[in-house]
XYZ file of C-alpha atoms in Angstrom:
183
model
C 6.045 -23.693 -3.081
C 6.067 -26.020 -6.266
C 9.965 -25.236 -6.495
C 11.126 -25.840 -3.033
C 12.242 -29.483 -4.139
C 14.097 -28.204 -7.144
C 15.972 -25.588 -5.135
C 16.976 -28.165 -2.549
C 17.977 -30.979 -4.978
C 19.503 -29.003 -7.576
C 22.349 -26.971 -6.273
C 23.239 -25.490 -9.635
C 20.197 -23.253 -9.848
C 20.876 -19.602 -9.357
C 17.876 -18.221 -7.636
C 16.463 -15.094 -5.989
C 13.693 -15.598 -3.533
C 11.699 -12.349 -3.026
C 9.648 -12.074 0.115
C 8.054 -8.861 1.608
C 7.277 -10.265 5.118
C 10.214 -10.266 7.678
C 9.323 -13.532 9.506
C 9.119 -15.380 6.064
C 12.479 -13.669 5.110
C 13.995 -15.078 8.337
C 12.600 -18.378 7.593
C 13.920 -18.595 4.105
C 17.366 -17.371 5.206
C 17.521 -20.374 7.661
C 16.179 -22.896 5.160
C 18.732 -21.770 2.464
C 21.670 -20.667 4.608
C 24.021 -23.330 3.234
C 22.939 -22.412 -0.418
C 25.124 -19.458 -1.664
C 23.285 -19.804 -5.174
C 20.078 -18.970 -3.515
C 19.701 -15.168 -2.572
C 16.981 -13.722 -0.513
C 15.574 -10.344 -1.237
C 13.417 -8.518 1.404
C 11.157 -6.579 -0.658
C 7.998 -6.514 -2.868
C 8.016 -6.425 -6.504
C 6.237 -3.225 -7.639
C 6.803 0.344 -8.717
C 10.526 1.463 -8.082
C 10.933 3.723 -5.029
C 7.490 3.194 -3.603
C 6.034 1.368 -0.744
C 3.094 -1.230 -1.009
C 0.597 -1.577 1.638
C 0.376 -5.316 2.525
C -2.550 -6.950 4.219
C -1.611 -9.840 6.354
C -2.588 -12.051 9.253
C -0.697 -10.979 12.358
C 2.588 -12.593 13.047
C 1.547 -13.101 16.691
C -1.874 -14.851 15.889
C -2.324 -18.150 17.699
C -4.744 -20.983 17.032
C -5.030 -20.540 13.262
C -3.943 -22.897 10.506
C -0.122 -23.219 10.145
C -0.237 -21.353 6.790
C -2.268 -18.395 7.884
C 0.620 -16.259 8.943
C 2.125 -16.667 5.334
C -1.046 -14.928 3.874
C -0.252 -11.503 2.595
C -1.600 -9.445 -0.394
C -1.850 -5.992 -1.559
C -5.646 -6.653 -1.773
C -7.462 -6.725 1.668
C -10.411 -8.614 0.036
C -8.087 -11.444 -0.919
C -6.936 -12.039 2.888
C -10.542 -11.809 3.959
C -11.647 -14.423 1.265
C -10.196 -17.050 3.436
C -13.036 -16.324 6.056
C -14.331 -19.815 5.274
C -11.293 -21.404 6.664
C -10.500 -18.728 9.215
C -13.789 -17.391 10.362
C -12.378 -14.588 12.654
C -9.658 -13.584 10.167
C -10.615 -9.998 10.339
C -9.540 -9.847 14.144
C -6.135 -10.946 12.923
C -5.755 -8.674 10.138
C -2.912 -6.031 10.034
C -1.149 -3.891 7.631
C 2.462 -3.353 6.778
C 4.167 -0.978 4.416
C 6.982 -2.622 2.471
C 9.516 -1.244 0.157
C 8.974 -2.129 -3.643
C 11.750 -2.838 -5.957
C 11.204 -3.253 -9.884
C 11.819 -6.781 -11.243
C 14.662 -5.496 -13.419
C 16.240 -3.863 -10.616
C 16.373 -7.036 -8.640
C 17.686 -9.049 -11.425
C 20.541 -6.492 -12.194
C 21.356 -6.083 -8.373
C 21.999 -9.880 -8.186
C 23.913 -9.682 -11.519
C 21.642 -12.356 -13.215
C 22.210 -12.230 -17.003
C 18.706 -13.475 -17.680
C 15.540 -14.934 -15.915
C 14.776 -18.490 -17.096
C 11.917 -19.112 -14.837
C 9.685 -16.348 -13.238
C 7.390 -17.717 -10.541
C 4.841 -15.578 -8.719
C 2.379 -16.443 -5.817
C 1.255 -13.032 -4.512
C -2.481 -13.523 -3.677
C -3.760 -11.287 -6.256
C -0.674 -8.978 -7.462
C 0.530 -11.641 -9.777
C -0.439 -9.955 -13.197
C 1.339 -6.709 -11.737
C 4.620 -8.702 -11.422
C 4.255 -10.722 -14.744
C 3.851 -7.263 -16.586
C 7.214 -6.291 -15.270
C 8.805 -8.793 -17.722
C 8.865 -6.031 -20.323
C 11.625 -4.406 -18.347
C 13.848 -7.433 -18.465
C 16.582 -7.603 -21.046
C 15.130 -10.705 -22.370
C 11.783 -12.576 -21.582
C 11.832 -15.682 -19.108
C 11.625 -19.034 -20.945
C 8.990 -20.138 -18.304
C 6.456 -18.223 -16.148
C 4.511 -19.766 -13.342
C 1.955 -17.508 -11.829
C -1.200 -17.874 -9.414
C -4.294 -16.503 -11.121
C -6.614 -17.681 -8.385
C -7.174 -14.280 -6.906
C -7.248 -12.181 -10.049
C -10.537 -11.176 -11.485
C -11.756 -12.923 -14.603
C -10.988 -9.712 -16.464
C -7.563 -9.501 -15.093
C -6.870 -13.239 -15.838
C -7.918 -12.646 -19.433
C -5.685 -9.673 -19.666
C -2.841 -11.741 -18.381
C -3.305 -14.412 -20.969
C -3.616 -11.899 -23.718
C -0.454 -10.159 -22.458
C 1.526 -13.294 -22.545
C 0.267 -14.374 -25.836
C 1.287 -11.003 -27.383
C 4.747 -11.759 -26.185
C 4.990 -15.213 -27.685
C 4.017 -17.398 -24.743
C 1.814 -20.586 -24.659
C -0.230 -20.664 -21.439
C -2.054 -23.597 -19.748
C -4.149 -23.360 -16.448
C -2.700 -25.900 -13.683
C -3.224 -26.811 -10.167
C -6.679 -25.199 -9.786
C -5.475 -21.838 -9.710
C -2.118 -21.389 -11.369
C -0.847 -20.630 -14.734
C 2.102 -22.077 -16.682
C 3.337 -19.990 -19.498
C 6.254 -21.270 -21.980
C 7.962 -19.159 -24.472
C 7.232 -20.350 -27.974
C 10.483 -21.561 -29.933
């Protein structure tokens, strides 16, 4: 998480961390328990009142890299694409249906007047989340999202979507995109 350091060091940031996986929610609650300005929302961002089928590595899998049980995606093929580092990943694959909330719903629920920074790392579902900025009262100043698992077409569409809304974009970190609202 490229923003963890800022959350820990800058206690003035009001933040919502949205996480669909129960064990990861519990970990986040432990890490940020002493930070009332950081809220944890146990959900996925998606179509309101729906569920999202999440493909993930089993929470009980052993002998895998430390990051393996953090892998989760709405796209099965994205999880299986880690086969080069986890050859038997299919044996550890499971599904979980998680509730979806719209981005605007979460922002309103937590009474945020605006979103300054939207950061997304959802293993291939990122453009779906970025598109939800249209439902916000105002556009975020900065958007940081993972494009690594988007198809070439989806990535081009995401860049066009952001350009149409007045953002300058730059690919960074071998798989992420940084977008900043033009002044």
